[in-house]
Amino acid sequence: MMRLVATLVSLLMPMSLSAQEEEIVLRLSQAEVSITTNFDGSEILVYGAVKRDAPPPDIGPLGVVVTVSGPSVPVLVRRKEKKFGIWLNTDAVEVDRAPSYYAVVTSGPLNRVLTRVEDLRHKISIPRAIRSVGAPMHISNATLFTEALIRIRTRSDQYQVIEGGVKLDEDTLFRAAVRLPAALTEGDYAARIFLTRAGRVVARYDTVIDVRKVGLERWLFNLSRENALLYGLMSLVIAIGAGWGASAIFNMLRR
């Protein structure tokens, strides 16, 4: 028994030492993103350094993984099938929690800088960041719905995997660019930075990016939720005015 304990301690010591020897010092180009009427996306630069109190541990090459995650909400994914020449919604699965935006930027191939065990533990890759537990009994291939959600959001740039996007200088300085698309959900975006050795996480840093609507966008957003009746009436007046104006211009052009 004592021999087994000693073996376990010897295996865990390199990881515990490396976690103490290497820390992350981080900066963001901006910690706040303002969504305005002409907002067409943004780019956040993540840059930092590895702080060490001793020479780098000799347990494998250094890897860096950066993730940025938007607010997670339930998502209903439907499957369409063509019946009698018409596309109809058939089966549906509700994904328990899926980030509205998710980006993974790494210093190398993800399967090299991160083991599956560490991915499962920290939920770093896109499939691990999505939580889907239950599904209707008659649906046997519920994972296909999650895969479809990932494909759709990847095409719209809401989900991103950029392997090799983190630039490392002398295993000490690192930098990465994270692209935020125009269609952003308001809320707190969690940014996580991981240092890995031999695919195992040895250090982690967490921070938050504040994404908020400002100006006219903020006012309309608040109005739609705090006074839905006034918002609806105002939208109706604007629609009528726009229709009348277009009709008047069309009549003038015909004369």
XYZ file of N, CA and C in Angstrom:
765
model
N 0.824 -1.199 0.000
C 0.000 0.000 0.000
C 0.864 1.258 0.000
N 1.887 1.267 0.850
C 2.782 2.425 0.910
C 3.500 2.625 -0.414
N 3.870 1.495 -1.075
C 4.552 1.599 -2.364
C 3.628 2.225 -3.409
N 2.337 1.898 -3.356
C 1.371 2.461 -4.299
C 1.213 3.965 -4.070
N 1.152 4.375 -2.806
C 1.034 5.799 -2.487
C 2.257 6.561 -2.974
N 3.441 5.976 -2.762
C 4.666 6.629 -3.201
C 4.692 6.777 -4.716
N 4.204 5.773 -5.427
C 4.166 5.844 -6.882
C 3.240 6.955 -7.363
N 2.070 7.063 -6.737
C 1.125 8.103 -7.109
C 1.684 9.488 -6.835
N 2.360 9.652 -5.710
C 2.962 10.940 -5.376
C 4.017 11.316 -6.395
N 4.832 10.347 -6.812
C 5.885 10.628 -7.784
C 5.312 11.011 -9.134
N 4.157 10.443 -9.486
C 3.523 10.788 -10.750
C 2.891 12.173 -10.713
N 2.357 12.565 -9.561
C 1.672 13.841 -9.449
C 2.617 15.001 -9.198
N 3.803 14.743 -8.683
C 4.733 15.819 -8.343
C 5.122 16.679 -9.535
N 5.477 16.127 -10.727
C 5.852 17.000 -11.839
C 4.745 17.964 -12.207
N 3.468 17.509 -12.198
C 2.374 18.383 -12.566
C 2.165 19.473 -11.523
N 2.245 19.123 -10.245
C 2.030 20.121 -9.206
C 3.142 21.149 -9.209
N 4.365 20.696 -9.451
C 5.483 21.630 -9.499
C 5.368 22.557 -10.685
N 4.981 21.988 -11.866
C 4.886 22.824 -13.058
C 3.798 23.867 -12.898
N 2.686 23.492 -12.199
C 1.615 24.451 -11.992
C 2.085 25.603 -11.117
N 2.985 25.331 -10.167
C 3.503 26.376 -9.306
C 4.582 27.181 -10.024
N 5.328 26.572 -10.912
C 6.454 27.252 -11.540
C 6.030 28.165 -12.674
N 4.869 27.922 -13.300
C 4.449 28.712 -14.449
C 3.096 29.361 -14.179
N 3.043 30.680 -14.377
C 1.811 31.427 -14.213
C 1.585 32.286 -15.453
N 0.336 32.716 -15.632
C -0.031 33.508 -16.795
C -0.198 34.964 -16.397
N 0.480 35.847 -17.112
C 0.279 37.289 -16.981
C -0.400 37.744 -18.271
N -1.612 38.286 -18.159
C -2.447 38.490 -19.345
C -2.926 39.931 -19.481
N -3.094 40.338 -20.745
C -3.721 41.610 -21.079
C -4.646 41.407 -22.275
N -5.723 42.184 -22.322
C -6.639 42.202 -23.455
C -6.593 43.578 -24.102
N -6.730 43.620 -25.427
C -6.755 44.911 -26.106
C -7.988 45.710 -25.710
N -9.076 45.026 -25.357
C -10.269 45.684 -24.837
C -11.065 44.688 -24.008
N -11.546 45.165 -22.887
C -12.342 44.318 -21.997
C -13.828 44.604 -22.141
N -14.180 45.594 -22.989
C -15.571 45.938 -23.229
C -15.807 46.080 -24.724
N -16.940 45.564 -25.185
C -17.339 45.685 -26.584
C -18.707 46.345 -26.618
N -18.818 47.450 -27.365
C -20.067 48.196 -27.461
C -20.759 47.872 -28.774
N -22.016 47.430 -28.694
C -22.812 47.117 -29.878
C -23.649 48.344 -30.231
N -23.356 48.957 -31.358
C -24.085 50.132 -31.835
C -24.875 49.767 -33.079
N -25.574 50.746 -33.640
C -26.405 50.481 -34.821
C -25.575 50.064 -36.028
N -24.332 50.521 -36.109
C -23.472 50.165 -37.249
C -22.374 49.181 -36.861
N -22.591 48.408 -35.799
C -21.599 47.433 -35.348
C -21.483 46.295 -36.369
N -20.278 46.049 -36.851
C -20.050 44.992 -37.845
C -19.012 43.980 -37.385
N -18.881 43.822 -36.093
C -17.913 42.878 -35.557
C -16.748 43.581 -34.900
N -15.928 42.815 -34.220
C -14.775 43.378 -33.529
C -13.690 42.321 -33.429
N -12.513 42.757 -33.078
C -11.395 41.837 -32.880
C -10.713 42.171 -31.568
N -10.527 41.166 -30.754
C -9.879 41.340 -29.461
C -8.519 40.659 -29.499
N -7.499 41.391 -29.126
C -6.148 40.843 -29.054
C -5.876 40.362 -27.638
N -5.464 39.119 -27.539
C -5.094 38.517 -26.260
C -3.578 38.355 -26.268
N -2.918 38.989 -25.343
C -1.464 38.870 -25.295
C -1.002 38.789 -23.840
N 0.062 38.055 -23.658
C 0.549 37.867 -22.302
C 1.901 37.203 -22.266
N 2.270 36.777 -21.087
C 3.576 36.155 -20.868
C 3.442 35.055 -19.831
N 4.415 34.164 -19.849
C 4.484 33.081 -18.871
C 5.490 33.487 -17.806
N 5.025 33.615 -16.580
C 5.895 33.986 -15.461
C 6.432 32.731 -14.809
N 7.744 32.679 -14.651
C 8.391 31.508 -14.049
C 9.319 31.935 -12.931
N 9.337 31.118 -11.872
C 10.284 31.310 -10.775
C 11.496 30.389 -10.911
N 11.462 29.535 -11.932
C 12.542 28.571 -12.157
C 12.585 28.263 -13.650
N 13.610 27.583 -14.117
C 13.649 27.192 -15.531
C 12.420 26.372 -15.907
N 12.024 26.401 -17.180
C 10.843 25.649 -17.616
C 10.979 24.165 -17.286
N 9.914 23.541 -16.826
C 9.979 22.114 -16.504
C 10.153 21.281 -17.762
N 10.918 20.242 -17.642
C 11.208 19.381 -18.788
C 10.194 18.237 -18.841
N 8.934 18.583 -19.086
C 7.889 17.550 -19.150
C 7.111 17.632 -20.457
N 7.641 18.360 -21.425
C 6.971 18.461 -22.708
C 6.927 19.897 -23.193
N 6.679 20.111 -24.481
C 6.633 21.465 -25.043
C 5.456 22.261 -24.502
N 5.619 23.577 -24.502
C 4.572 24.463 -24.013
C 3.485 24.634 -25.068
N 2.243 24.574 -24.644
C 1.107 24.852 -25.508
C 0.222 25.897 -24.878
N -0.464 26.670 -25.720
C -1.366 27.706 -25.238
C -2.712 27.542 -25.927
N -3.779 27.585 -25.139
C -5.137 27.491 -25.673
C -5.937 28.668 -25.132
N -6.597 29.399 -26.026
C -7.439 30.533 -25.664
C -8.873 30.216 -26.073
N -9.821 30.378 -25.148
C -11.231 30.201 -25.480
C -12.011 31.444 -25.061
N -12.986 31.808 -25.877
C -13.906 32.896 -25.546
C -15.316 32.374 -25.765
N -16.141 32.469 -24.733
C -17.481 31.877 -24.767
C -18.527 32.914 -24.431
N -19.583 32.986 -25.295
C -20.701 33.865 -25.032
C -21.694 33.233 -24.082
N -22.745 33.942 -23.719
C -23.763 33.397 -22.801
C -24.350 32.096 -23.340
N -24.549 31.127 -22.452
C -25.110 29.823 -22.836
C -26.599 29.788 -22.535
N -27.372 29.318 -23.503
C -28.825 29.219 -23.351
C -29.296 27.919 -23.995
N -30.485 27.424 -23.627
C -31.038 26.253 -24.312
C -31.342 26.569 -25.776
N -31.177 25.567 -26.630
C -31.420 25.733 -28.071
C -32.251 24.551 -28.553
N -33.319 24.840 -29.264
C -34.154 23.792 -29.844
C -33.703 23.548 -31.288
N -33.223 22.345 -31.554
C -32.730 21.980 -32.886
C -33.756 21.067 -33.538
N -34.204 21.451 -34.732
C -35.215 20.676 -35.452
C -34.601 20.006 -36.673
N -35.171 18.865 -37.029
C -34.755 18.163 -38.235
C -35.868 18.266 -39.277
N -35.480 18.651 -40.489
C -36.447 18.782 -41.576
C -36.323 17.614 -42.540
N -37.458 17.142 -43.002
C -37.507 16.078 -43.995
C -38.492 16.465 -45.100
N -38.181 16.018 -46.310
C -39.036 16.330 -47.449
C -40.097 15.255 -47.592
N -41.354 15.662 -47.409
C -42.477 14.739 -47.534
C -43.509 15.338 -48.475
N -43.890 14.531 -49.475
C -44.874 14.968 -50.462
C -44.438 16.261 -51.154
N -43.116 16.391 -51.350
C -42.582 17.565 -52.034
C -42.473 18.802 -51.178
N -42.732 18.692 -49.869
C -42.682 19.844 -48.966
C -41.729 19.532 -47.810
N -40.869 20.516 -47.465
C -39.975 20.351 -46.324
C -40.745 20.613 -45.043
N -40.764 19.622 -44.156
C -41.497 19.711 -42.903
C -40.574 19.443 -41.721
N -40.873 20.121 -40.592
C -40.168 19.825 -39.351
C -40.679 18.496 -38.799
N -39.757 17.585 -38.512
C -40.148 16.275 -37.983
C -39.711 16.154 -36.525
N -38.490 15.689 -36.275
C -38.000 15.512 -34.908
C -37.371 16.800 -34.389
N -37.307 16.921 -33.071
C -36.688 18.077 -32.421
C -36.027 17.640 -31.131
N -34.862 18.212 -30.860
C -34.115 17.940 -29.624
C -33.707 19.274 -29.029
N -33.944 19.447 -27.734
C -33.517 20.664 -27.052
C -32.149 20.443 -26.413
N -31.173 21.199 -26.890
C -29.839 21.181 -26.300
C -29.903 21.984 -25.008
N -29.461 21.397 -23.909
C -29.627 22.023 -22.595
C -28.930 23.374 -22.489
N -27.671 23.422 -22.912
C -26.916 24.681 -22.851
C -25.927 24.705 -24.006
N -25.981 25.779 -24.786
C -25.044 25.959 -25.888
C -24.601 27.418 -25.920
N -23.304 27.691 -25.979
C -22.850 29.077 -26.024
C -23.339 29.760 -27.298
N -23.773 31.009 -27.150
C -24.196 31.773 -28.325
C -23.013 32.060 -29.244
N -21.822 32.096 -28.673
C -20.576 32.290 -29.426
C -19.482 31.498 -28.728
N -18.617 30.869 -29.517
C -17.524 30.110 -28.906
C -16.345 30.056 -29.871
N -15.187 30.442 -29.368
C -13.967 30.428 -30.171
C -12.869 29.698 -29.419
N -12.130 28.873 -30.137
C -10.972 28.162 -29.583
C -9.775 28.497 -30.463
N -8.762 29.103 -29.872
C -7.537 29.463 -30.594
C -6.376 28.777 -29.892
N -5.557 28.061 -30.657
C -4.490 27.263 -30.057
C -3.147 27.582 -30.698
N -2.096 27.169 -30.017
C -0.738 27.353 -30.532
C -0.311 26.220 -31.463
N -1.135 25.209 -31.616
C -0.835 24.068 -32.478
C -2.086 23.235 -32.658
N -1.977 22.089 -33.300
C -3.146 21.205 -33.430
C -3.750 20.905 -32.055
N -5.056 21.024 -31.964
C -5.719 20.878 -30.667
C -5.468 19.517 -30.045
N -5.439 18.467 -30.860
C -5.240 17.122 -30.299
C -3.808 16.891 -29.835
N -2.906 17.821 -30.150
C -1.519 17.711 -29.664
C -1.279 18.541 -28.415
N -1.899 19.702 -28.349
C -1.660 20.571 -27.186
C -2.584 20.237 -26.036
N -3.578 19.349 -26.268
C -4.540 19.040 -25.216
C -4.975 17.585 -25.319
N -4.906 16.872 -24.193
C -5.369 15.489 -24.177
C -6.890 15.450 -24.041
N -7.461 14.297 -24.355
C -8.911 14.142 -24.235
C -9.363 14.252 -22.788
N -8.543 13.749 -21.878
C -8.896 13.813 -20.456
C -8.975 15.263 -19.997
N -7.996 16.076 -20.394
C -7.998 17.484 -20.008
C -9.133 18.241 -20.688
N -9.433 17.867 -21.921
C -10.562 18.472 -22.617
C -11.861 18.173 -21.888
N -12.010 16.950 -21.445
C -13.212 16.571 -20.696
C -13.285 17.308 -19.365
N -12.154 17.491 -18.730
C -12.120 18.123 -17.407
C -12.442 19.610 -17.488
N -11.878 20.302 -18.484
C -12.038 21.755 -18.572
C -13.067 22.183 -19.618
N -13.609 21.230 -20.401
C -14.633 21.539 -21.414
C -14.144 22.640 -22.356
N -13.093 22.312 -23.091
C -12.434 23.297 -23.938
C -12.913 23.238 -25.386
N -12.968 22.071 -25.987
C -13.380 21.970 -27.389
C -14.867 22.308 -27.520
N -15.304 22.599 -28.730
C -16.698 23.007 -28.948
C -17.682 21.931 -28.509
N -17.513 20.660 -28.897
C -18.483 19.649 -28.434
C -18.568 19.546 -26.913
N -17.429 19.745 -26.224
C -17.444 19.654 -24.764
C -18.109 20.875 -24.131
N -18.084 22.013 -24.832
C -18.680 23.236 -24.287
C -20.196 23.215 -24.374
N -20.740 22.298 -25.189
C -22.191 22.187 -25.353
C -22.698 21.076 -24.445
N -23.752 21.381 -23.693
C -24.323 20.400 -22.769
C -25.653 19.914 -23.313
N -25.694 18.652 -23.683
C -26.927 18.044 -24.169
C -27.096 16.694 -23.484
N -28.063 16.622 -22.589
C -28.229 15.426 -21.764
C -29.413 14.589 -22.217
N -30.592 15.182 -22.169
C -31.804 14.419 -22.458
C -32.273 14.581 -23.899
N -33.005 13.595 -24.390
C -33.595 13.621 -25.722
C -34.840 12.743 -25.697
N -35.815 13.017 -26.564
C -37.011 12.168 -26.609
C -36.652 10.699 -26.824
N -37.451 9.826 -26.250
C -37.158 8.395 -26.285
C -37.117 7.842 -27.706
N -37.900 8.412 -28.611
C -37.972 7.866 -29.963
C -36.814 8.305 -30.842
N -35.931 9.195 -30.327
C -34.773 9.657 -31.094
C -33.539 8.924 -30.596
N -32.962 8.115 -31.461
C -31.806 7.296 -31.073
C -30.478 7.958 -31.418
N -30.484 8.939 -32.314
C -29.237 9.576 -32.756
C -29.221 11.049 -32.370
N -29.390 11.314 -31.075
C -29.478 12.696 -30.589
C -28.194 13.477 -30.848
N -27.052 12.784 -30.927
C -25.783 13.483 -31.159
C -25.760 14.177 -32.517
N -26.541 13.684 -33.466
C -26.583 14.320 -34.791
C -27.151 15.734 -34.704
N -28.044 15.973 -33.759
C -28.626 17.303 -33.603
C -27.575 18.288 -33.084
N -26.744 17.816 -32.136
C -25.665 18.666 -31.636
C -24.653 18.955 -32.739
N -24.323 17.947 -33.533
C -23.404 18.150 -34.647
C -23.968 19.128 -35.671
N -25.272 19.069 -35.901
C -25.910 20.002 -36.837
C -25.835 21.430 -36.300
N -26.058 21.593 -35.000
C -25.959 22.919 -34.390
C -24.549 23.483 -34.553
N -23.539 22.645 -34.357
C -22.155 23.094 -34.507
C -21.876 23.501 -35.948
N -22.360 22.711 -36.915
C -22.140 23.045 -38.325
C -22.786 24.380 -38.697
N -24.017 24.581 -38.245
C -24.729 25.815 -38.579
C -24.020 27.025 -38.000
N -23.628 26.942 -36.748
C -22.995 28.096 -36.110
C -21.553 28.286 -36.575
N -20.918 27.229 -37.041
C -19.580 27.377 -37.623
C -19.664 28.129 -38.947
N -20.677 27.815 -39.757
C -20.842 28.508 -41.041
C -21.137 29.995 -40.844
N -21.833 30.336 -39.780
C -22.149 31.740 -39.512
C -21.077 32.439 -38.684
N -19.947 31.783 -38.465
C -18.804 32.339 -37.731
C -19.087 32.498 -36.240
N -20.169 31.891 -35.743
C -20.454 31.944 -34.313
C -19.578 30.968 -33.539
N -19.172 29.885 -34.171
C -18.236 28.924 -33.571
C -16.968 28.896 -34.427
N -15.821 28.990 -33.765
C -14.548 29.058 -34.474
C -13.513 28.167 -33.792
N -12.729 27.489 -34.602
C -11.556 26.765 -34.117
C -10.386 27.201 -34.984
N -9.424 27.899 -34.387
C -8.278 28.430 -35.117
C -7.024 27.779 -34.553
N -6.609 26.692 -35.167
C -5.397 25.997 -34.726
C -4.166 26.719 -35.273
N -3.210 26.977 -34.414
C -2.024 27.731 -34.811
C -2.228 29.234 -34.736
N -3.371 29.676 -34.198
C -3.647 31.102 -34.116
C -2.928 31.803 -32.975
N -2.441 31.050 -32.009
C -1.659 31.632 -30.908
C -0.186 31.615 -31.295
N 0.442 32.774 -31.288
C 1.864 32.893 -31.639
C 2.702 32.891 -30.364
N 3.668 31.979 -30.326
C 4.548 31.837 -29.166
C 5.937 32.350 -29.498
N 6.512 33.157 -28.618
C 7.875 33.656 -28.787
C 8.735 33.126 -27.639
N 9.674 32.275 -27.980
C 10.646 31.737 -27.026
C 9.962 31.095 -25.813
N 8.812 30.475 -26.042
C 8.079 29.789 -24.977
C 7.769 30.686 -23.788
N 7.675 31.987 -24.022
C 7.423 32.921 -22.923
C 6.313 33.909 -23.271
N 6.410 34.565 -24.417
C 5.416 35.550 -24.822
C 4.435 34.901 -25.794
N 3.174 35.266 -25.678
C 2.177 34.729 -26.604
C 1.156 35.813 -26.939
N 0.533 35.657 -28.091
C -0.502 36.600 -28.524
C -1.462 35.876 -29.464
N -2.694 36.328 -29.466
C -3.718 35.727 -30.318
C -4.786 36.765 -30.606
N -5.445 36.618 -31.749
C -6.544 37.500 -32.136
C -7.834 36.680 -32.153
N -8.863 37.199 -31.506
C -10.169 36.537 -31.455
C -11.173 37.424 -32.187
N -11.806 36.874 -33.216
C -12.769 37.624 -34.020
C -14.174 37.475 -33.443
N -14.821 38.599 -33.213
C -16.202 38.605 -32.767
C -17.084 39.022 -33.942
N -18.058 38.204 -34.356
C -18.900 38.548 -35.505
C -19.886 39.660 -35.174
N -20.596 40.129 -36.193
C -21.548 41.224 -35.999
C -22.743 40.787 -35.161
N -23.187 39.546 -35.346
C -24.371 39.047 -34.617
C -23.946 38.523 -33.259
N -23.860 39.416 -32.296
C -23.435 39.042 -30.948
C -24.604 39.141 -29.982
N -24.661 38.211 -29.052
C -25.625 38.257 -27.962
C -25.043 39.080 -26.824
N -25.841 39.957 -26.273
C -25.379 40.804 -25.183
C -25.129 39.969 -23.937
N -24.076 40.306 -23.188
C -23.807 39.607 -21.943
C -22.329 39.551 -21.628
N -21.989 38.744 -20.633
C -20.596 38.546 -20.217
C -19.990 37.386 -21.013
N -18.862 37.638 -21.648
C -18.155 36.622 -22.423
C -16.950 36.151 -21.617
N -16.916 34.861 -21.347
C -15.852 34.291 -20.519
C -14.633 33.980 -21.379
N -13.507 34.565 -21.026
C -12.242 34.284 -21.712
C -11.367 33.439 -20.793
N -10.871 32.319 -21.337
C -10.012 31.422 -20.566
C -8.723 31.173 -21.340
N -7.620 31.174 -20.624
C -6.313 30.904 -21.228
C -5.690 29.751 -20.458
N -5.242 28.751 -21.212
C -4.651 27.557 -20.610
C -3.215 27.405 -21.103
N -2.311 27.082 -20.189
C -0.967 26.623 -20.541
C -0.940 25.111 -20.392
N -0.366 24.440 -21.362
C -0.309 22.979 -21.304
C 1.133 22.502 -21.496
N 1.395 21.380 -20.905
C 2.662 20.656 -21.081
C 2.308 19.200 -21.344
N 2.809 18.658 -22.449
C 2.500 17.280 -22.830
C 0.990 17.043 -22.871
N 0.255 18.065 -23.264
C -1.186 17.945 -23.389
C -1.959 18.144 -22.105
N -1.279 18.397 -21.002
C -1.939 18.557 -19.707
C -1.902 20.018 -19.281
N -3.003 20.477 -18.698
C -3.108 21.867 -18.261
C -2.257 22.080 -17.009
N -1.344 23.053 -17.088
C -0.475 23.347 -15.943
C -0.762 24.722 -15.348
N -1.498 25.571 -16.084
C -1.861 26.891 -15.561
C -3.096 27.368 -16.309
N -3.878 28.195 -15.620
C -5.124 28.694 -16.206
C -5.379 30.113 -15.732
N -5.966 30.926 -16.636
C -6.309 32.307 -16.296
C -7.709 32.584 -16.840
N -8.581 33.166 -16.010
C -9.955 33.473 -16.408
C -10.221 34.964 -16.293
N -10.922 35.507 -17.280
C -11.341 36.902 -17.234
C -12.654 37.037 -17.991
N -13.234 38.236 -17.990
C -14.545 38.463 -18.591
C -14.475 39.635 -19.557
N -15.134 39.481 -20.701
C -15.279 40.563 -21.682
C -16.742 41.001 -21.657
N -16.972 42.282 -21.417
C -18.326 42.812 -21.282
C -18.834 43.261 -22.654
N -19.889 42.614 -23.151
C -20.491 42.954 -24.447
C -21.870 43.541 -24.180
N -22.065 44.833 -24.517
C -23.325 45.519 -24.221
C -23.769 46.385 -25.388
N -25.075 46.522 -25.510
C -25.649 47.473 -26.457
C -25.549 48.874 -25.872
N -25.278 49.867 -26.721
C -25.174 51.253 -26.265
C -25.946 52.140 -27.228
N -26.229 53.371 -26.789
C -26.882 54.342 -27.658
C -28.301 53.938 -28.009
N -28.666 54.131 -29.272
C -30.016 53.826 -29.744
C -30.337 52.348 -29.590
N -29.354 51.474 -29.840
C -29.569 50.041 -29.677
C -29.960 49.711 -28.235
N -29.285 50.323 -27.288
C -29.589 50.077 -25.872
C -30.995 50.560 -25.525
N -31.341 51.743 -26.030
C -32.644 52.323 -25.722
C -33.774 51.471 -26.285
N -33.635 51.030 -27.531
C -34.666 50.196 -28.145
C -34.767 48.838 -27.449
N -33.623 48.284 -27.066
C -33.611 46.989 -26.374
C -34.355 47.090 -25.046
N -34.053 48.130 -24.278
C -34.725 48.306 -22.988
C -36.215 48.586 -23.173
N -36.561 49.395 -24.189
C -37.958 49.726 -24.427
C -38.765 48.484 -24.780
N -38.190 47.588 -25.598
C -38.920 46.395 -26.019
C -39.232 45.471 -24.847
N -38.437 45.548 -23.789
C -38.641 44.671 -22.639
C -39.378 45.356 -21.485
N -39.191 46.651 -21.339
C -39.809 47.354 -20.228
C -41.181 47.916 -20.584
N -41.395 48.206 -21.856
C -42.678 48.761 -22.287
C -42.997 48.204 -23.670
N -43.431 46.947 -23.691
C -43.657 46.261 -24.965
C -44.762 46.924 -25.778
N -45.803 47.458 -25.099
C -46.913 48.094 -25.810
C -46.441 49.336 -26.560
N -45.713 50.202 -25.880
C -45.200 51.408 -26.522
C -44.255 51.061 -27.672
N -43.415 50.038 -27.453
C -42.480 49.605 -28.500
C -43.243 49.110 -29.729
N -44.328 48.335 -29.497
C -45.117 47.834 -30.615
C -45.815 48.946 -31.364
N -46.399 49.923 -30.627
C -47.069 51.050 -31.273
C -46.085 51.893 -32.079
N -44.903 52.115 -31.518
C -43.895 52.901 -32.222
C -43.441 52.187 -33.497
N -43.267 50.867 -33.414
C -42.885 50.097 -34.596
C -43.966 50.172 -35.665
N -45.242 50.147 -35.233
C -46.357 50.224 -36.179
C -46.390 51.581 -36.869
N -46.186 52.658 -36.093
C -46.173 54.005 -36.676
C -45.036 54.154 -37.678
N -43.873 53.623 -37.334
C -42.727 53.714 -38.249
C -42.999 52.941 -39.528
N -43.616 51.742 -39.385
C -43.928 50.944 -40.567
C -44.936 51.654 -41.471
N -45.973 52.262 -40.857
C -46.973 52.991 -41.647
C -46.333 54.193 -42.326
N -45.507 54.916 -41.576
C -44.836 56.078 -42.156
C -43.917 55.708 -43.301
N -43.184 54.602 -43.139
C -42.288 54.160 -44.204
C -43.079 53.751 -45.442
N -44.215 53.060 -45.231
C -45.043 52.661 -46.372
C -45.641 53.848 -47.081
N -46.140 54.823 -46.302
C -46.706 56.029 -46.910
C -45.650 56.807 -47.676
N -44.453 56.921 -47.090
C -43.383 57.651 -47.767
C -42.974 56.982 -49.064
N -42.864 55.643 -49.058
C -42.495 54.930 -50.283
C -43.566 55.099 -51.351
N -44.853 55.065 -50.925
C -45.945 55.242 -51.881
C -45.930 56.637 -52.478
N -45.671 57.652 -51.626
C -45.635 59.031 -52.128
C -44.500 59.222 -53.126
N -43.345 58.656 -52.849
C -42.213 58.785 -53.775
C -42.513 58.078 -55.089
N -43.164 56.916 -55.016
C -43.505 56.167 -56.223
C -44.492 56.951 -57.092
N -45.476 57.611 -56.456
C -46.452 58.401 -57.221
C -45.803 59.608 -57.879
N -44.840 60.214 -57.184
C -44.131 61.352 -57.757
C -43.318 60.942 -58.963
N -42.719 59.770 -58.912
C -41.909 59.302 -60.030
C -42.771 58.952 -61.241
N -44.004 58.552 -60.999
C -44.892 58.175 -62.103
C -45.407 59.388 -62.850
N -45.442 60.551 -62.206
C -45.959 61.764 -62.856
C -44.956 62.340 -63.854
